[in-house]
Amino acid sequence: MKKDLISNDIQLNASGKLVHLLGLEGLSKQHLTHILDVADDLLDAQGNLKKSKALDDMSVANLFFEPSTRTRNTFEIAGKRTSANIINVDLANSATKKNESLLDTMHTLKAMQIDMFVIRHKQSGLPHYVAENIGNVAILNAGDGINAHPTQALLDMLTIRQYKKNFESLSVAIVGDILHSRVAHSGIQALKTLGTKDIRLIAPEGLQYESKNCDTIKCFTDIETGLKDCDVIMVLRLQKERMMEADIPNEQEYFDNYGLTFERLALAKPGAIVMHPGPINRGVEIDSSVADGEQSVILQQVTNGIAVRMAVMEILAGKS
Amino acid sequence: MKKDLISNDIQLNASGKLVHLLGLEGLSKQHLTHILDVADDLLDAQGNLKKSKALDDMSVANLFFEPSTRTRNTFEIAGKRTSANIINVDLANSATKKNESLLDTMHTLKAMQIDMFVIRHKQSGLPHYVAENIGNVAILNAGDGINAHPTQALLDMLTIRQYKKNFESLSVAIVGDILHSRVAHSGIQALKTLGTKDIRLIAPEGLQYESKNCDTIKCFTDIETGLKDCDVIMVLRLQKERMMEADIPNEQEYFDNYGLTFERLALAKPGAIVMHPGPINRGVEIDSSVADGEQSVILQQVTNGIAVRMAVMEILAGKS
Amino acid sequence: MKKDLISNDIQLNASGKLVHLLGLEGLSKQHLTHILDVADDLLDAQGNLKKSKALDDMSVANLFFEPSTRTRNTFEIAGKRTSANIINVDLANSATKKNESLLDTMHTLKAMQIDMFVIRHKQSGLPHYVAENIGNVAILNAGDGINAHPTQALLDMLTIRQYKKNFESLSVAIVGDILHSRVAHSGIQALKTLGTKDIRLIAPEGLQYESKNCDTIKCFTDIETGLKDCDVIMVLRLQKERMMEADIPNEQEYFDNYGLTFERLALAKPGAIVMHPGPINRGVEIDSSVADGEQSVILQQVTNGIAVRMAVMEILAGKS
């Protein structure tokens, strides 16, 4: 992962209030905790999502330049559950093809009085560029290149907090292609901000984090060593197009070296939780029975994803 | 039509209440009559659809694996008229392409707290498979392979009841590709359950029902004989890709042998009604002026289709 | 532009009330002024759009046979802001492919109790054909071939009225491919109806209006002469596929001859406003800094587009 040259400064206004969600760098523990608290309040005692009327006078546009039905659906569902008007803008067929610049499209959508843009784009920093150039519209980053995926990290933190309470004392292992993963990038940042002292990055040579080991972060190529006595295991999805870079000849070899099996899970602490951002490649990065097993919280992550996105929308709209 | 090996048992709970709608086999006359009664209550005295608030706290996903804009629109409109949140999930671009299994997608949608799945799939029995493997989500079959299309049969029954009242004394003719038609399959089942004693299946050799004649069902290859003195004519849509199997060289020959013309309609009882599931191939399975004529109830079927789908959604949601 | 043989008579009922919006020919100054007044009432003192409950019991279908994400979005947003149910019908995959005629599709949608159809089609007069053949559904023309684009003209008039008040005394220049532009066609008609005495059509040879000059309309090939002392400049979008007809070898030459620059803008009256229907080809029909400059009202046009479409929907629904 390259050092982040993309600044999130613009996401806080002069009073330190969150007005965009571009990334987690620059947010305090208080900011993160507030988002998690609002999300928790959107879940009832049985863990079911409540419905909110908070955004019933607002319009939100889903601007997905990179196809992702799944993530788009989560924002659509979250938006509808806050009673917002949601517009899915099909950017494959949009005017941007007709030489209208991206910013013209954004200014036009703003002039249609869309209050919030949810943006996914393959270019790192694109949501920041839009936020800098378009005033008075809240920008919510739904994944930009290999830079950040802040709502994924927040839903992961909400899930960890539900099962493990205290971040400071946790050992958290992240397994997979750390280098190219915006999920890992945002997750590491969130864990650091929330005070986690023992973050372990387990990756093949070539897919490892660029920075050196530091006080809170340790890098491993051997999964068995990395998982030892940890409390939380975050498995990353294998991006198959990256296998070449890490000299991985095929999926079977990846599974042999890095797949999460029951044997490896047994090295972690009893009661350790298993997380995955989905969709799962069963038998590639995770054994099917581990994914469906007692320690898996993968489906709880999905529910929390709706709650966190609702919470962020309400906060950016100034309603929470 | 092959003998049905697909069981609908799971659609009733221990108290006999409908919790999924997978097919009509296994439902009693009381079940069908209840659905038709709820649908009727959703129509006002002028036959216009009322709006309902019954599902205003629920989310419904349209999962169309087989393209059908028309049927998808009817479920979208029905869902919106019950005030549900409707999500159209584009499964062509979805995570199922990324090796996530179908069930993982379904579990994920359930974890997003979707309460009901409307499923169309080219594989017979797929909705049943989902219902068996995913708990606590209502499954509504919108057409599975050549197996069943229960809401189509129910809207047909509602239409017949509006015009003819008593099912027991009716003679109902179904004309076309009986063999491959899920519409015919579900329609025959509904008519039998509601007590119709004279069901006539009119089809070319090769597209006829597999079972032998029985007390209530008679098979005909000659349309003139089959239509004689009947009360209801249900015309099926010609699936052109099936013409080879029945040795039909072209559409003109099909029309000559099986197209519903005024001459043939005159063989039925005066006041017999003409039905078609749409979209019509004018001049192929039905003469244009018969489709638009006084005895045609084709557009009433469309309106009833919304009412029946609203009714089923309300019943599965436990609201009616 | 060919003489209009397409009649809009059907859009007024016997009492002169607007029941469809097909085009502006045949509408009186009172009709247009009423639409603009309703639209103005939908904007608050800061020029922001209000939300209306006027259509909360109605369903509107967006029927876009010609792809236009941008215009479709404006109708979707406008419909949602009036609280209507909006259905986007994907006509590329619809039953019209399966030999169902266009009218059968329309009758089917009407039977689903859709109250209003918003139609865009490449064939001039198609919305009129639908209006003539389908009763009791309001038809809203969102652009038909080179014939008309009435809501675009109405939003342009609303914008002019906000800045310039009185139409009678204005000099309005329209620059670009007048011949093929439904925007120009509808705009000229609106200006004439509202009493504008000095309409100037500036176009290359081959893209000019067919009719001769008359009292209120003057044709120019030279942009500098045409812009002299005008109050309003409406720049048309260059349709690149038309360049051949007008002997324009490339975009640079078009910009050299017809692009709106600050130099040319300076020929107009001080305070003249610059309009464009979007999306802009920067550096082709308009200089980038003119598009973003003080005299540009292009983004106000976008906001007014929502207000005007809301107003037309409310009027056709009999709510305003």
PDB file of N, CA, C and O in Angstrom, chain C residues 168-191:
ATOM      1  N   GLU C 168     -41.993  40.332 -24.074  1.00  0.00           N
ATOM      2  CA  GLU C 168     -42.310  41.107 -25.276  1.00  0.00           C
ATOM      3  C   GLU C 168     -41.119  41.920 -25.774  1.00  0.00           C
ATOM      4  O   GLU C 168     -40.853  41.979 -26.973  1.00  0.00           O
ATOM      5  N   SER C 169     -40.397  42.500 -24.853  1.00  0.00           N
ATOM      6  CA  SER C 169     -39.353  43.442 -25.253  1.00  0.00           C
ATOM      7  C   SER C 169     -37.992  42.789 -25.447  1.00  0.00           C
ATOM      8  O   SER C 169     -37.006  43.485 -25.705  1.00  0.00           O
ATOM      9  N   LEU C 170     -37.933  41.460 -25.320  1.00  0.00           N
ATOM     10  CA  LEU C 170     -36.618  40.808 -25.356  1.00  0.00           C
ATOM     11  C   LEU C 170     -36.141  40.520 -26.778  1.00  0.00           C
ATOM     12  O   LEU C 170     -36.931  40.250 -27.670  1.00  0.00           O
ATOM     13  N   SER C 171     -34.802  40.538 -26.917  1.00  0.00           N
ATOM     14  CA  SER C 171     -34.166  39.994 -28.112  1.00  0.00           C
ATOM     15  C   SER C 171     -33.474  38.697 -27.697  1.00  0.00           C
ATOM     16  O   SER C 171     -32.607  38.712 -26.824  1.00  0.00           O
ATOM     17  N   VAL C 172     -33.892  37.576 -28.317  1.00  0.00           N
ATOM     18  CA  VAL C 172     -33.368  36.271 -27.923  1.00  0.00           C
ATOM     19  C   VAL C 172     -32.669  35.630 -29.110  1.00  0.00           C
ATOM     20  O   VAL C 172     -33.258  35.488 -30.191  1.00  0.00           O
ATOM     21  N   ALA C 173     -31.406  35.254 -28.918  1.00  0.00           N
ATOM     22  CA  ALA C 173     -30.648  34.590 -29.985  1.00  0.00           C
ATOM     23  C   ALA C 173     -30.488  33.113 -29.661  1.00  0.00           C
ATOM     24  O   ALA C 173     -30.151  32.756 -28.530  1.00  0.00           O
ATOM     25  N   ILE C 174     -30.753  32.256 -30.660  1.00  0.00           N
ATOM     26  CA  ILE C 174     -30.532  30.811 -30.510  1.00  0.00           C
ATOM     27  C   ILE C 174     -29.420  30.444 -31.483  1.00  0.00           C
ATOM     28  O   ILE C 174     -29.501  30.777 -32.666  1.00  0.00           O
ATOM     29  N   VAL C 175     -28.383  29.772 -30.968  1.00  0.00           N
ATOM     30  CA  VAL C 175     -27.184  29.527 -31.778  1.00  0.00           C
ATOM     31  C   VAL C 175     -26.916  28.039 -31.914  1.00  0.00           C
ATOM     32  O   VAL C 175     -26.799  27.335 -30.908  1.00  0.00           O
ATOM     33  N   GLY C 176     -26.823  27.563 -33.144  1.00  0.00           N
ATOM     34  CA  GLY C 176     -26.398  26.175 -33.338  1.00  0.00           C
ATOM     35  C   GLY C 176     -27.169  25.480 -34.436  1.00  0.00           C
ATOM     36  O   GLY C 176     -27.578  26.111 -35.408  1.00  0.00           O
ATOM     37  N   ASP C 177     -27.345  24.180 -34.264  1.00  0.00           N
ATOM     38  CA  ASP C 177     -28.039  23.366 -35.262  1.00  0.00           C
ATOM     39  C   ASP C 177     -29.547  23.509 -35.078  1.00  0.00           C
ATOM     40  O   ASP C 177     -30.198  22.682 -34.461  1.00  0.00           O
ATOM     41  N   ILE C 178     -30.082  24.603 -35.609  1.00  0.00           N
ATOM     42  CA  ILE C 178     -31.508  24.884 -35.453  1.00  0.00           C
ATOM     43  C   ILE C 178     -32.332  23.809 -36.170  1.00  0.00           C
ATOM     44  O   ILE C 178     -33.373  23.364 -35.686  1.00  0.00           O
ATOM     45  N   LEU C 179     -31.843  23.378 -37.329  1.00  0.00           N
ATOM     46  CA  LEU C 179     -32.615  22.485 -38.198  1.00  0.00           C
ATOM     47  C   LEU C 179     -33.075  21.214 -37.490  1.00  0.00           C
ATOM     48  O   LEU C 179     -34.215  20.796 -37.610  1.00  0.00           O
ATOM     49  N   HIS C 180     -32.144  20.587 -36.774  1.00  0.00           N
ATOM     50  CA  HIS C 180     -32.458  19.274 -36.212  1.00  0.00           C
ATOM     51  C   HIS C 180     -32.809  19.325 -34.725  1.00  0.00           C
ATOM     52  O   HIS C 180     -32.931  18.290 -34.087  1.00  0.00           O
ATOM     53  N   SER C 181     -32.943  20.515 -34.169  1.00  0.00           N
ATOM     54  CA  SER C 181     -33.043  20.603 -32.709  1.00  0.00           C
ATOM     55  C   SER C 181     -34.485  20.700 -32.235  1.00  0.00           C
ATOM     56  O   SER C 181     -35.173  21.698 -32.476  1.00  0.00           O
ATOM     57  N   ARG C 182     -34.929  19.665 -31.506  1.00  0.00           N
ATOM     58  CA  ARG C 182     -36.257  19.746 -30.912  1.00  0.00           C
ATOM     59  C   ARG C 182     -36.273  20.787 -29.799  1.00  0.00           C
ATOM     60  O   ARG C 182     -37.314  21.371 -29.504  1.00  0.00           O
ATOM     61  N   VAL C 183     -35.108  21.043 -29.189  1.00  0.00           N
ATOM     62  CA  VAL C 183     -35.014  22.100 -28.177  1.00  0.00           C
ATOM     63  C   VAL C 183     -35.298  23.453 -28.818  1.00  0.00           C
ATOM     64  O   VAL C 183     -36.098  24.247 -28.304  1.00  0.00           O
ATOM     65  N   ALA C 184     -34.654  23.708 -29.974  1.00  0.00           N
ATOM     66  CA  ALA C 184     -34.875  24.981 -30.664  1.00  0.00           C
ATOM     67  C   ALA C 184     -36.332  25.109 -31.113  1.00  0.00           C
ATOM     68  O   ALA C 184     -36.971  26.146 -30.930  1.00  0.00           O
ATOM     69  N   HIS C 185     -36.852  24.037 -31.672  1.00  0.00           N
ATOM     70  CA  HIS C 185     -38.216  24.043 -32.170  1.00  0.00           C
ATOM     71  C   HIS C 185     -39.198  24.456 -31.067  1.00  0.00           C
ATOM     72  O   HIS C 185     -39.994  25.378 -31.224  1.00  0.00           O
ATOM     73  N   SER C 186     -39.115  23.770 -29.943  1.00  0.00           N
ATOM     74  CA  SER C 186     -40.036  24.080 -28.856  1.00  0.00           C
ATOM     75  C   SER C 186     -39.740  25.451 -28.263  1.00  0.00           C
ATOM     76  O   SER C 186     -40.660  26.173 -27.858  1.00  0.00           O
ATOM     77  N   GLY C 187     -38.480  25.831 -28.211  1.00  0.00           N
ATOM     78  CA  GLY C 187     -38.105  27.137 -27.653  1.00  0.00           C
ATOM     79  C   GLY C 187     -38.653  28.284 -28.490  1.00  0.00           C
ATOM     80  O   GLY C 187     -39.196  29.264 -27.952  1.00  0.00           O
ATOM     81  N   ILE C 188     -38.529  28.185 -29.805  1.00  0.00           N
ATOM     82  CA  ILE C 188     -39.063  29.228 -30.697  1.00  0.00           C
ATOM     83  C   ILE C 188     -40.570  29.369 -30.486  1.00  0.00           C
ATOM     84  O   ILE C 188     -41.110  30.474 -30.360  1.00  0.00           O
ATOM     85  N   GLN C 189     -41.236  28.224 -30.428  1.00  0.00           N
ATOM     86  CA  GLN C 189     -42.689  28.256 -30.250  1.00  0.00           C
ATOM     87  C   GLN C 189     -43.071  28.945 -28.938  1.00  0.00           C
ATOM     88  O   GLN C 189     -43.982  29.771 -28.894  1.00  0.00           O
ATOM     89  N   ALA C 190     -42.355  28.604 -27.869  1.00  0.00           N
ATOM     90  CA  ALA C 190     -42.666  29.201 -26.564  1.00  0.00           C
ATOM     91  C   ALA C 190     -42.442  30.707 -26.583  1.00  0.00           C
ATOM     92  O   ALA C 190     -43.266  31.476 -26.071  1.00  0.00           O
ATOM     93  N   LEU C 191     -41.320  31.118 -27.175  1.00  0.00           N
ATOM     94  CA  LEU C 191     -41.029  32.562 -27.230  1.00  0.00           C
ATOM     95  C   LEU C 191     -42.108  33.306 -28.012  1.00  0.00           C
ATOM     96  O   LEU C 191     -42.553  34.388 -27.598  1.00  0.00           O
TER      97      LEU C 191
END
